[in-house]
XYZ file of C-alpha atoms in Angstrom:
658
model
C 27.539 2.796 -22.458
C 27.127 0.467 -19.486
C 25.526 2.264 -16.585
C 27.364 1.870 -13.308
C 25.543 0.925 -10.124
C 25.042 4.202 -8.277
C 25.699 4.551 -4.563
C 22.778 6.186 -2.806
C 24.653 8.308 -0.293
C 21.340 9.418 1.160
C 20.474 5.918 2.341
C 23.526 3.739 1.801
C 25.639 1.734 4.201
C 29.022 0.032 4.076
C 29.092 -3.732 3.622
C 29.581 -5.621 6.888
C 29.641 -9.398 7.301
C 26.440 -10.791 8.806
C 28.225 -12.622 11.622
C 29.756 -9.389 12.862
C 26.417 -7.622 12.792
C 24.043 -10.098 14.424
C 24.628 -8.867 17.979
C 25.303 -5.177 17.322
C 22.877 -2.360 18.051
C 23.028 -0.846 14.556
C 21.237 -3.918 13.185
C 18.024 -2.077 14.074
C 19.246 0.949 12.131
C 19.958 -1.083 9.008
C 16.649 -2.922 8.948
C 14.774 0.186 10.082
C 16.225 2.329 7.282
C 13.661 3.497 4.769
C 13.860 1.952 1.277
C 16.520 3.766 -0.731
C 14.097 3.893 -3.672
C 10.573 4.928 -2.748
C 9.484 5.613 -6.326
C 11.212 5.439 -9.703
C 10.263 6.655 -13.178
C 11.852 6.715 -16.652
C 11.546 9.610 -19.114
C 9.644 9.159 -22.398
C 12.878 8.887 -24.428
C 14.383 6.459 -21.905
C 17.460 8.594 -21.185
C 16.604 9.928 -17.736
C 15.506 8.335 -14.494
C 13.875 10.063 -11.527
C 14.031 8.576 -8.020
C 12.399 9.519 -4.727
C 14.902 8.699 -1.973
C 14.800 9.226 1.809
C 16.763 11.827 3.745
C 17.138 12.337 7.496
C 14.289 14.865 7.539
C 12.156 13.795 4.601
C 12.911 12.973 0.975
C 14.920 14.033 -2.043
C 14.111 13.862 -5.732
C 17.125 12.511 -7.627
C 17.682 12.504 -11.377
C 20.259 10.762 -13.550
C 20.819 11.563 -17.241
C 22.125 8.433 -18.940
C 22.857 10.386 -22.111
C 24.904 12.880 -20.070
C 27.421 12.310 -17.295
C 25.369 9.564 -15.551
C 25.681 11.354 -12.215
C 22.874 10.956 -9.714
C 21.865 14.508 -8.754
C 19.483 15.803 -6.103
C 17.185 18.421 -7.650
C 14.641 18.903 -4.863
C 14.196 18.144 -1.157
C 10.968 17.849 0.789
C 10.805 18.107 4.574
C 8.452 15.697 6.292
C 6.565 18.530 7.970
C 5.567 19.829 4.533
C 4.250 16.485 3.288
C 5.548 13.343 1.644
C 6.420 12.784 -2.010
C 4.379 9.756 -3.091
C 5.124 9.692 -6.835
C 7.228 11.571 -9.404
C 6.574 10.859 -13.099
C 7.899 12.412 -16.302
C 5.373 14.435 -18.303
C 8.042 15.220 -20.939
C 11.736 14.396 -21.315
C 12.470 17.514 -19.250
C 9.468 17.954 -16.965
C 8.573 15.890 -13.861
C 5.209 15.873 -12.091
C 5.208 14.976 -8.388
C 2.402 14.301 -5.925
C 2.707 15.341 -2.286
C 0.566 13.887 0.503
C 0.245 15.590 3.865
C -1.834 15.603 7.030
C -3.020 18.616 8.977
C -4.462 18.689 12.479
C -7.598 20.832 12.306
C -8.637 21.324 15.925
C -8.068 17.654 16.671
C -9.488 16.413 13.366
C -6.780 14.915 11.133
C -7.307 15.829 7.482
C -5.265 14.351 4.656
C -4.537 16.347 1.518
C -2.681 15.973 -1.774
C -1.004 18.539 -3.990
C 0.708 18.230 -7.370
C 3.781 20.145 -8.469
C 6.126 20.175 -11.465
C 9.858 20.684 -11.796
C 12.408 20.520 -14.597
C 15.071 17.797 -14.596
C 17.753 20.339 -13.688
C 15.859 21.477 -10.583
C 14.494 24.711 -12.061
C 10.962 25.970 -12.770
C 9.340 24.463 -9.696
C 5.621 25.283 -9.658
C 2.469 24.019 -7.965
C 0.091 22.425 -10.458
C -2.878 22.030 -8.134
C -5.312 24.881 -8.611
C -5.294 27.412 -5.785
C -8.214 27.638 -3.389
C -10.206 30.811 -3.778
C -9.856 33.182 -0.825
C -13.651 32.942 -0.626
C -13.766 29.142 -0.849
C -16.568 27.544 1.146
C -14.533 24.546 2.231
C -11.094 22.959 2.075
C -9.740 21.311 -1.055
C -8.211 18.085 0.248
C -7.966 16.319 -3.106
C -5.271 18.085 -5.087
C -5.856 15.948 -8.150
C -4.818 12.611 -9.632
C -3.124 12.330 -13.019
C -5.423 10.150 -15.113
C -3.593 10.205 -18.434
C -0.047 11.109 -19.527
C -0.750 10.672 -23.222
C -2.962 13.511 -24.398
C -2.784 13.361 -28.209
C -0.885 16.160 -29.973
C -0.237 17.980 -26.700
C 3.212 17.070 -25.285
C 3.447 17.883 -21.589
C -0.322 18.073 -21.163
C -1.924 15.620 -18.747
C -5.478 14.804 -17.772
C -5.889 15.388 -14.060
C -8.859 15.161 -11.732
C -9.678 18.274 -9.741
C -11.772 18.918 -6.676
C -13.883 22.052 -7.207
C -14.939 24.036 -4.145
C -17.604 26.780 -4.505
C -16.828 30.244 -3.214
C -18.811 32.986 -1.498
C -18.818 35.205 -4.570
C -21.193 32.837 -6.378
C -23.520 34.909 -8.532
C -20.840 37.446 -9.452
C -18.690 37.395 -12.551
C -15.727 35.933 -10.650
C -17.636 33.484 -8.430
C -18.191 29.805 -9.034
C -20.725 27.326 -7.728
C -18.835 24.332 -9.175
C -18.630 21.599 -6.556
C -17.251 18.089 -6.647
C -14.773 16.164 -8.763
C -14.070 17.141 -12.358
C -11.265 16.685 -14.906
C -8.904 19.209 -16.502
C -6.380 19.052 -19.307
C -3.356 20.716 -17.722
C -0.206 21.895 -19.485
C 2.572 21.123 -16.996
C 4.808 23.818 -18.484
C 2.515 26.795 -19.164
C -0.104 25.811 -16.501
C -2.881 26.388 -19.021
C -6.064 24.612 -17.870
C -9.027 23.403 -19.874
C -12.034 21.778 -18.278
C -12.653 18.343 -19.794
C -15.298 17.070 -17.357
C -17.396 19.493 -15.342
C -17.479 18.982 -11.605
C -19.925 16.409 -10.273
C -20.695 16.388 -6.572
C -21.201 12.617 -6.534
C -18.166 11.720 -8.678
C -15.440 9.721 -6.921
C -13.455 8.347 -9.862
C -12.714 8.905 -13.560
C -10.959 6.439 -15.877
C -9.257 7.504 -19.104
C -8.575 5.357 -22.157
C -4.851 6.159 -21.990
C -5.088 8.487 -24.992
C -6.829 11.550 -23.618
C -10.485 10.490 -23.457
C -12.485 9.930 -20.261
C -14.540 6.763 -20.759
C -15.646 5.782 -17.212
C -17.027 7.705 -14.241
C -17.832 6.351 -10.784
C -20.349 8.125 -8.569
C -21.134 7.571 -4.905
C -24.099 9.268 -3.315
C -23.815 11.160 -0.037
C -26.801 10.587 2.225
C -28.648 13.373 4.012
C -26.602 12.513 7.091
C -23.446 13.553 5.229
C -22.072 10.002 5.017
C -21.057 8.153 1.863
C -23.321 5.356 0.702
C -21.970 1.833 0.389
C -22.334 1.622 -3.403
C -20.517 3.134 -6.371
C -22.378 3.424 -9.674
C -20.187 3.254 -12.771
C -21.153 4.688 -16.152
C -19.371 4.535 -19.506
C -19.236 6.506 -22.719
C -19.629 4.709 -26.045
C -17.086 5.623 -28.708
C -17.513 9.122 -30.159
C -20.203 10.015 -27.631
C -20.464 12.432 -24.710
C -23.445 10.646 -23.186
C -23.122 8.404 -20.140
C -24.689 4.936 -20.034
C -24.947 2.549 -17.038
C -22.090 0.054 -16.628
C -22.184 -1.530 -13.156
C -22.891 -1.060 -9.453
C -20.230 -2.013 -6.918
C -20.621 -2.546 -3.181
C -17.638 -1.031 -1.383
C -18.357 -2.951 1.810
C -17.110 -6.413 2.673
C -15.261 -8.073 -0.172
C -17.170 -5.998 -2.713
C -19.825 -7.146 -5.174
C -20.342 -6.138 -8.765
C -17.995 -5.403 -11.664
C -15.315 -2.946 -10.514
C -13.685 -1.277 -13.569
C -9.944 -0.541 -13.517
C -8.597 0.169 -17.013
C -9.825 0.870 -20.537
C -8.279 -0.684 -23.643
C -9.087 1.824 -26.387
C -8.013 -0.513 -29.189
C -10.376 -3.289 -28.102
C -12.967 -0.818 -26.781
C -13.301 -2.760 -23.534
C -12.826 -2.056 -19.859
C -11.000 -4.497 -17.581
C -12.175 -4.994 -14.034
C -12.808 -7.438 -11.223
C -15.953 -9.321 -10.254
C -16.970 -12.440 -8.361
C -16.768 -15.924 -9.851
C -17.796 -18.831 -7.632
C -16.788 -16.992 -4.467
C -13.425 -15.738 -5.773
C -12.465 -12.477 -7.442
C -11.769 -12.867 -11.165
C -10.670 -10.570 -13.984
C -13.247 -9.755 -16.665
C -13.565 -7.438 -19.644
C -16.758 -5.668 -20.696
C -17.368 -4.162 -24.122
C -17.963 -0.407 -23.967
C -20.938 -0.498 -26.281
C -24.652 -1.218 -25.782
C -24.007 -4.974 -25.833
C -21.917 -4.736 -22.631
C -20.543 -8.149 -23.582
C -18.766 -9.583 -20.548
C -15.893 -12.041 -20.961
C -13.835 -13.900 -18.381
C -10.139 -13.069 -18.751
C -8.523 -14.888 -15.800
C -9.795 -16.819 -12.783
C -8.625 -19.409 -10.270
C -10.556 -21.840 -8.065
C -8.369 -21.274 -4.971
C -7.357 -17.603 -4.720
C -8.480 -14.187 -5.939
C -7.109 -12.534 -9.054
C -6.210 -9.236 -7.404
C -3.623 -7.455 -9.538
C -3.869 -5.782 -12.941
C -0.520 -5.234 -14.663
C -0.245 -2.043 -16.727
C 2.862 -0.490 -18.263
C 3.868 2.450 -20.435
C 2.690 5.997 -20.656
C -0.716 4.846 -21.864
C -0.971 2.329 -18.978
C -1.465 -0.573 -21.368
C -2.962 -3.680 -19.773
C -0.443 -6.486 -20.233
C -1.343 -9.045 -17.567
C -2.793 -9.901 -14.176
C -1.469 -11.402 -10.959
C -2.507 -13.518 -7.997
C -0.837 -14.961 -4.917
C -0.798 -18.625 -3.962
C 2.377 -19.663 -2.111
C 4.108 -16.939 -4.128
C 2.760 -14.153 -6.312
C 2.434 -15.124 -9.942
C 1.998 -12.783 -12.904
C 0.349 -14.044 -16.068
C 1.277 -11.794 -18.971
C -1.174 -11.530 -21.854
C 1.568 -10.001 -23.981
C 3.663 -12.878 -25.463
C 6.884 -10.838 -25.587
C 6.635 -9.786 -21.947
C 5.666 -13.316 -20.895
C 8.821 -14.667 -22.489
C 11.001 -11.881 -21.047
C 9.654 -12.310 -17.512
C 10.236 -16.060 -17.552
C 13.786 -15.661 -18.866
C 14.697 -13.029 -16.266
C 13.196 -15.054 -13.432
C 15.486 -17.954 -14.320
C 18.586 -15.912 -15.141
C 18.730 -13.574 -12.142
C 20.209 -14.775 -8.819
C 17.778 -16.604 -6.566
C 15.040 -16.754 -9.216
C 13.286 -13.685 -7.818
C 9.884 -12.233 -8.556
C 10.218 -9.902 -11.552
C 8.031 -6.808 -11.898
C 7.960 -4.200 -14.679
C 7.526 -0.867 -12.898
C 7.805 1.656 -15.744
C 8.471 1.973 -19.466
C 9.667 4.601 -21.907
C 7.533 5.868 -24.780
C 6.794 2.921 -27.056
C 8.006 0.542 -24.312
C 11.470 0.339 -25.884
C 13.111 0.531 -22.445
C 11.742 -1.071 -19.278
C 12.463 -0.436 -15.616
C 12.340 -3.758 -13.802
C 12.526 -4.675 -10.110
C 13.624 -8.183 -9.181
C 13.168 -9.197 -5.541
C 12.705 -12.240 -3.300
C 12.418 -13.181 0.353
C 16.176 -12.792 0.836
C 16.636 -9.959 -1.663
C 14.879 -6.628 -0.972
C 15.089 -5.835 -4.665
C 17.351 -4.596 -7.424
C 16.276 -2.170 -10.153
C 17.342 -3.031 -13.683
C 17.013 -1.251 -17.016
C 16.202 -3.473 -19.984
C 16.721 -2.260 -23.561
C 14.550 -4.237 -25.963
C 16.573 -3.277 -29.044
C 19.961 -4.384 -27.682
C 18.482 -6.992 -25.293
C 20.789 -5.532 -22.684
C 19.995 -5.711 -18.960
C 21.709 -3.137 -16.759
C 21.855 -3.114 -12.979
C 20.794 0.302 -11.688
C 20.228 0.529 -7.920
C 19.309 -1.647 -4.943
C 15.988 -0.976 -3.248
C 17.519 -1.231 0.251
C 21.289 -0.740 0.217
C 21.295 -0.523 4.036
C 20.988 -4.316 4.309
C 23.621 -5.103 1.694
C 26.067 -7.666 3.029
C 23.641 -9.268 5.473
C 22.632 -12.891 5.034
C 18.844 -12.845 5.144
C 16.570 -15.667 6.310
C 14.484 -17.645 3.782
C 10.692 -17.476 4.096
C 8.903 -20.809 3.769
C 5.226 -21.364 2.994
C 3.566 -23.755 5.447
C 0.087 -24.718 6.632
C -1.090 -25.583 10.123
C -4.336 -26.846 11.586
C -6.659 -24.520 13.449
C -8.636 -25.841 16.429
C -11.586 -26.743 14.176
C -9.354 -28.636 11.732
C -9.156 -25.916 9.047
C -5.785 -25.687 7.294
C -4.410 -22.162 7.687
C -1.776 -20.940 5.184
C 1.182 -19.112 6.685
C 4.826 -18.176 6.190
C 7.599 -19.351 8.503
C 10.993 -17.671 8.775
C 13.731 -19.271 10.881
C 17.005 -17.634 11.943
C 19.932 -18.375 9.639
C 22.115 -21.100 11.101
C 19.646 -22.104 13.819
C 18.545 -25.659 14.611
C 14.924 -24.573 14.136
C 14.048 -26.042 17.543
C 13.360 -24.540 20.969
C 13.603 -20.978 19.669
C 12.099 -17.767 20.956
C 9.251 -17.208 18.508
C 6.910 -14.492 17.284
C 3.427 -14.835 15.839
C 2.983 -11.841 13.535
C -0.572 -11.338 12.202
C -0.846 -8.935 9.257
C -2.790 -5.675 9.145
C -6.026 -4.994 7.331
C -7.733 -7.262 8.168
C -8.685 -7.074 4.468
C -5.160 -7.943 3.382
C -2.768 -10.902 3.422
C 0.901 -11.705 3.841
C 2.930 -12.783 0.830
C 6.278 -14.359 0.109
C 8.967 -11.697 -0.152
C 11.258 -9.416 1.818
C 9.804 -8.077 5.065
C 11.982 -5.745 7.124
C 10.231 -6.531 10.412
C 10.448 -10.284 9.922
C 14.067 -10.154 8.793
C 15.123 -8.053 11.782
C 13.579 -10.423 14.286
C 15.007 -13.451 12.458
C 18.445 -11.818 12.557
C 18.021 -11.426 16.304
C 17.317 -15.125 16.704
C 13.510 -15.352 16.642
C 11.404 -17.721 14.581
C 8.562 -15.762 12.955
C 5.259 -17.126 11.673
C 2.854 -14.969 9.627
C -0.633 -16.538 9.494
C -3.128 -15.688 6.777
C -5.958 -16.174 9.257
C -9.608 -16.395 8.266
C -10.617 -12.785 7.698
C -7.689 -12.242 5.320
C -8.373 -11.227 1.736
C -7.118 -13.040 -1.349
C -8.659 -16.407 -0.506
C -12.235 -15.764 -1.541
C -15.381 -14.568 0.209
C -15.861 -17.652 2.412
C -12.368 -17.245 3.891
C -12.968 -13.527 4.473
C -16.033 -14.379 6.590
C -17.800 -11.271 7.980
C -14.403 -9.568 8.481
C -11.686 -9.813 11.105
C -13.590 -7.670 13.622
C -17.103 -9.105 13.422
C -15.562 -12.591 13.132
C -12.759 -11.830 15.583
C -13.062 -15.111 17.487
C -12.247 -17.075 14.333
C -9.498 -14.702 13.118
C -7.769 -14.318 16.472
C -8.311 -17.997 17.175
C -6.334 -18.777 14.017
C -3.579 -16.413 15.203
C -3.358 -18.153 18.560
C -3.365 -21.557 16.899
C -0.264 -20.486 14.954
C 1.508 -20.066 18.288
C 0.300 -23.436 19.533
C 1.523 -25.048 16.313
C 5.008 -23.568 16.816
C 5.137 -25.096 20.272
C 3.724 -28.449 19.146
C 6.332 -28.662 16.367
C 9.109 -27.952 18.850
C 10.051 -24.793 16.950
C 9.116 -22.513 19.849
C 9.884 -22.989 23.504
C 6.527 -22.735 25.359
C 7.770 -19.947 27.631
C 9.349 -17.971 24.802
C 6.346 -17.173 22.617
C 5.324 -13.585 21.755
C 2.839 -11.775 19.507
C 3.818 -8.755 17.397
C 1.463 -6.927 15.025
C 0.822 -3.649 13.203
C -2.616 -2.029 12.721
C -5.170 -4.878 12.702
C -2.215 -7.122 13.460
C -1.652 -5.062 16.609
C -5.324 -5.464 17.471
C -5.076 -9.234 16.964
C -1.915 -9.403 19.089
C -3.719 -7.617 21.939
C -6.975 -9.532 21.547
C -5.053 -12.809 21.586
C -4.457 -12.193 25.288
C -8.203 -11.832 25.848
C -8.866 -15.160 24.124
C -5.982 -17.007 25.818
C -4.125 -14.987 28.498
C -1.502 -17.702 29.081
C -0.322 -18.276 25.495
C 1.954 -15.309 24.794
C 4.509 -14.040 27.287
C 4.913 -10.606 25.652
C 2.828 -8.513 23.250
C 3.975 -5.731 20.907
C 1.224 -3.742 19.165
C 1.957 -1.018 16.607
C -0.842 1.459 15.793
C -3.552 -0.950 17.015
C -7.313 -0.639 17.180
C -8.138 -1.282 20.850
C -11.807 -0.340 21.276
C -14.312 -0.959 18.473
C -16.919 1.462 19.775
C -14.339 4.223 20.163
C -13.131 3.532 16.623
C -16.731 3.872 15.413
C -17.032 7.249 17.135
C -13.723 8.458 15.682
C -14.863 7.488 12.184
C -18.167 9.338 12.643
C -16.300 12.625 12.089
C -15.581 11.653 8.476
C -17.801 10.981 5.455
C -16.828 7.296 5.631
C -18.318 7.027 9.131
C -21.380 4.998 8.126
C -19.234 2.520 6.186
C -16.904 2.015 9.159
C -19.880 1.631 11.488
C -21.386 -1.122 9.351
C -17.953 -2.748 9.042
C -17.711 -2.936 12.843
C -21.325 -4.057 13.226
C -23.521 -4.177 16.313
C -23.784 -6.742 19.070
C -21.882 -8.320 21.966
C -18.774 -8.782 19.800
C -18.131 -5.024 19.962
C -17.329 -5.088 23.688
C -16.050 -8.664 23.786
C -13.770 -7.961 20.821
C -12.253 -4.783 22.285
C -8.933 -5.329 24.128
C -9.327 -2.081 26.062
C -12.634 -3.333 27.471
C -11.028 -6.560 28.655
C -7.782 -5.340 30.184
C -8.194 -7.442 33.335
C -7.720 -10.609 31.284
C -4.134 -9.660 30.381
C -1.211 -11.484 31.959
C 1.531 -10.655 29.445
C 3.244 -7.229 29.480
C 2.363 -4.932 26.573
C 4.493 -2.525 24.520
C 2.799 -0.206 22.001
C 4.022 2.270 19.370
C 1.836 4.905 17.694
C 2.209 8.066 15.589
C 0.190 11.128 16.592
C -0.818 11.894 12.977
C -2.336 8.463 12.358
C -5.511 8.856 10.268
C -6.134 5.119 9.990
C -6.207 4.462 13.727
C -6.148 7.476 16.012
C -3.481 7.545 18.704
C -6.293 7.767 21.234
C -6.791 4.014 20.739
C -3.352 3.252 22.186
C -3.714 5.857 24.920
C -7.000 4.267 25.978
C -5.375 0.823 26.017
C -2.561 2.110 28.185
C -5.029 3.690 30.601
C -7.153 0.532 30.770
C -4.158 -1.712 31.440
C -2.750 0.659 34.056
C -6.115 0.808 35.825
C -6.149 -2.999 35.892
C -2.657 -3.065 37.390
C -1.022 -4.506 34.269
C 2.402 -3.782 32.790
C 2.223 -1.497 29.749
C 4.400 1.005 27.870
C 3.350 3.334 25.040
C 5.902 5.004 22.769
C 4.457 7.982 20.870
C 6.017 9.407 17.713
C 5.370 13.077 17.025
C 4.534 14.083 13.456
C 4.273 10.534 12.057
C 1.306 8.713 10.562
C 0.160 5.093 10.486
C 3.201 3.809 8.569
C 5.871 5.446 10.779
C 7.921 6.247 7.676
C 10.988 7.564 9.457
C 14.301 5.743 9.883
C 14.926 7.002 13.424
C 11.422 5.973 14.531
C 11.739 2.541 12.961
C 15.167 2.022 14.513
C 13.704 2.835 17.916
C 10.730 0.556 17.307
C 13.012 -2.363 16.431
C 15.588 -1.874 19.157
C 13.082 -1.233 21.965
C 10.746 -4.053 20.939
C 13.717 -6.428 20.769
C 14.858 -5.401 24.254
C 11.286 -5.758 25.548
C 10.907 -9.235 24.077
C 14.279 -10.391 25.369
C 13.506 -9.208 28.861
C 10.086 -10.842 29.034
C 11.044 -14.050 27.245
C 14.067 -14.491 29.488
C 16.661 -14.267 26.710
């Protein structure tokens, strides 16, 4: 039976020709709409699919039974105020396990938490899987558990899940417990029966299973007497048929990281795959889980980091690795998948990037997403037996019918002659000359931009702007030398590269000199603001979303959390702290500033934007701050994103004289 393409009524939109839309206000609504598919999973037998989709007030969990009437049904809704569904995965052909992430404001201190729940495919038997806090608990259980293994031998529906243990005040009695730290349980998702597999360890931060019910790796990170996490994680492994731990590696979690960082165990080969340095670039290695600890290079490149490990199936089998040059490339180790990926990439429209996102038991059926710069993505179901590829659902139906702008990889010269990689997107149908233009630095800074669909970029291109996205020095993915100290300690280099992107646009005739703006999110917002400190005359308007604005204030905010010492060392000490803080240099600004920030932002507190507003106002500068109540760093709300797009567009047009 051929599966029809379902219409996601929760996030869909009618098709409208691009030409009719380009000047209409609802363009912001269409690009600002949340992805229609936020997570997708296939049942073990391959007959059912579960989808997390957005609603006006949160999310819905949808299920389709391909062996039944093939109707997409909503079985559960989650309001944003109660947390966000981040993943929903089948534990059996009938049972679904979902993870919820939320944020609470505890007397001004924002605390994130996760909880797991389970529900049947028909919407019945909804229960919370995360163990309840004791009424006498001496602390708050923020970590509600991570599913480590879906394939516990001979126990259908039982998963291995990490659990945060919190001691209670009745310690010493028959009902009390002094267990503290992270442990592992085998949990029956139907009966809720729990069996402790790994006792709680106060220093444990990670466990890795072999995909078949055995914990083979543990990572531990000491907490200093000050209460802060150390900067190193020690990994240990278990040899086959042993309960004893033996040393594996030590990893620095600061900077670009040093030391072998384990990610996945292959039980058949008795090795663990992970990443480590090779000649200044991150490479993929395997290490034998026996006393020899034989280390072998699996994949490396001399120009970029290997930064993705591809795993599929219920046992999370390692099938390949990926890296990004001009475009992301996946190298499959599995010959069958290598051949399939290449064939699909050529056969599908636009030769998109093809990613396997889930698989049924035995990998007989695969869920695949194909996407490109001008295609937000389509989900397909591939049946290996029949070699049949079925179109399921679009990732973003709200932009269906719009002609999107191609993204082109380019390089430009920085002031010191260094070639900076970047992506350039020009409005469809434009001459590519004398345009209003936006320099859009990415967040992180330990991140990078890649070729593919970007809703911010596409909106601005649809409104007539040229957009350049520089992978400035300080970005990750290009090796340790490119990363430098990081984008804050080396801010002059990173922000200098951002400004040089704007100068290049003008020099090439792409941008009109008086119509150049900077727009950024998170670190990108910081870089957009700091660009005005480095060169006040370059940009005529600045839009900063959830930006860091004062490095010392950010250090003090982080001091309330166990990661405070790591953040402090990341920021560093010295003159760059004040010189690299936009809020401390407000008098340098000439361009007007527009900021957006959510009041539940754990990454960058909203106080950063409020301080920037106050500093600019005190200096007599033009500034506006838009605050979003109940939203975090990502502003994952269609109404908020629509407002962000429409108001930033109006702001840019006013100040660029459009």
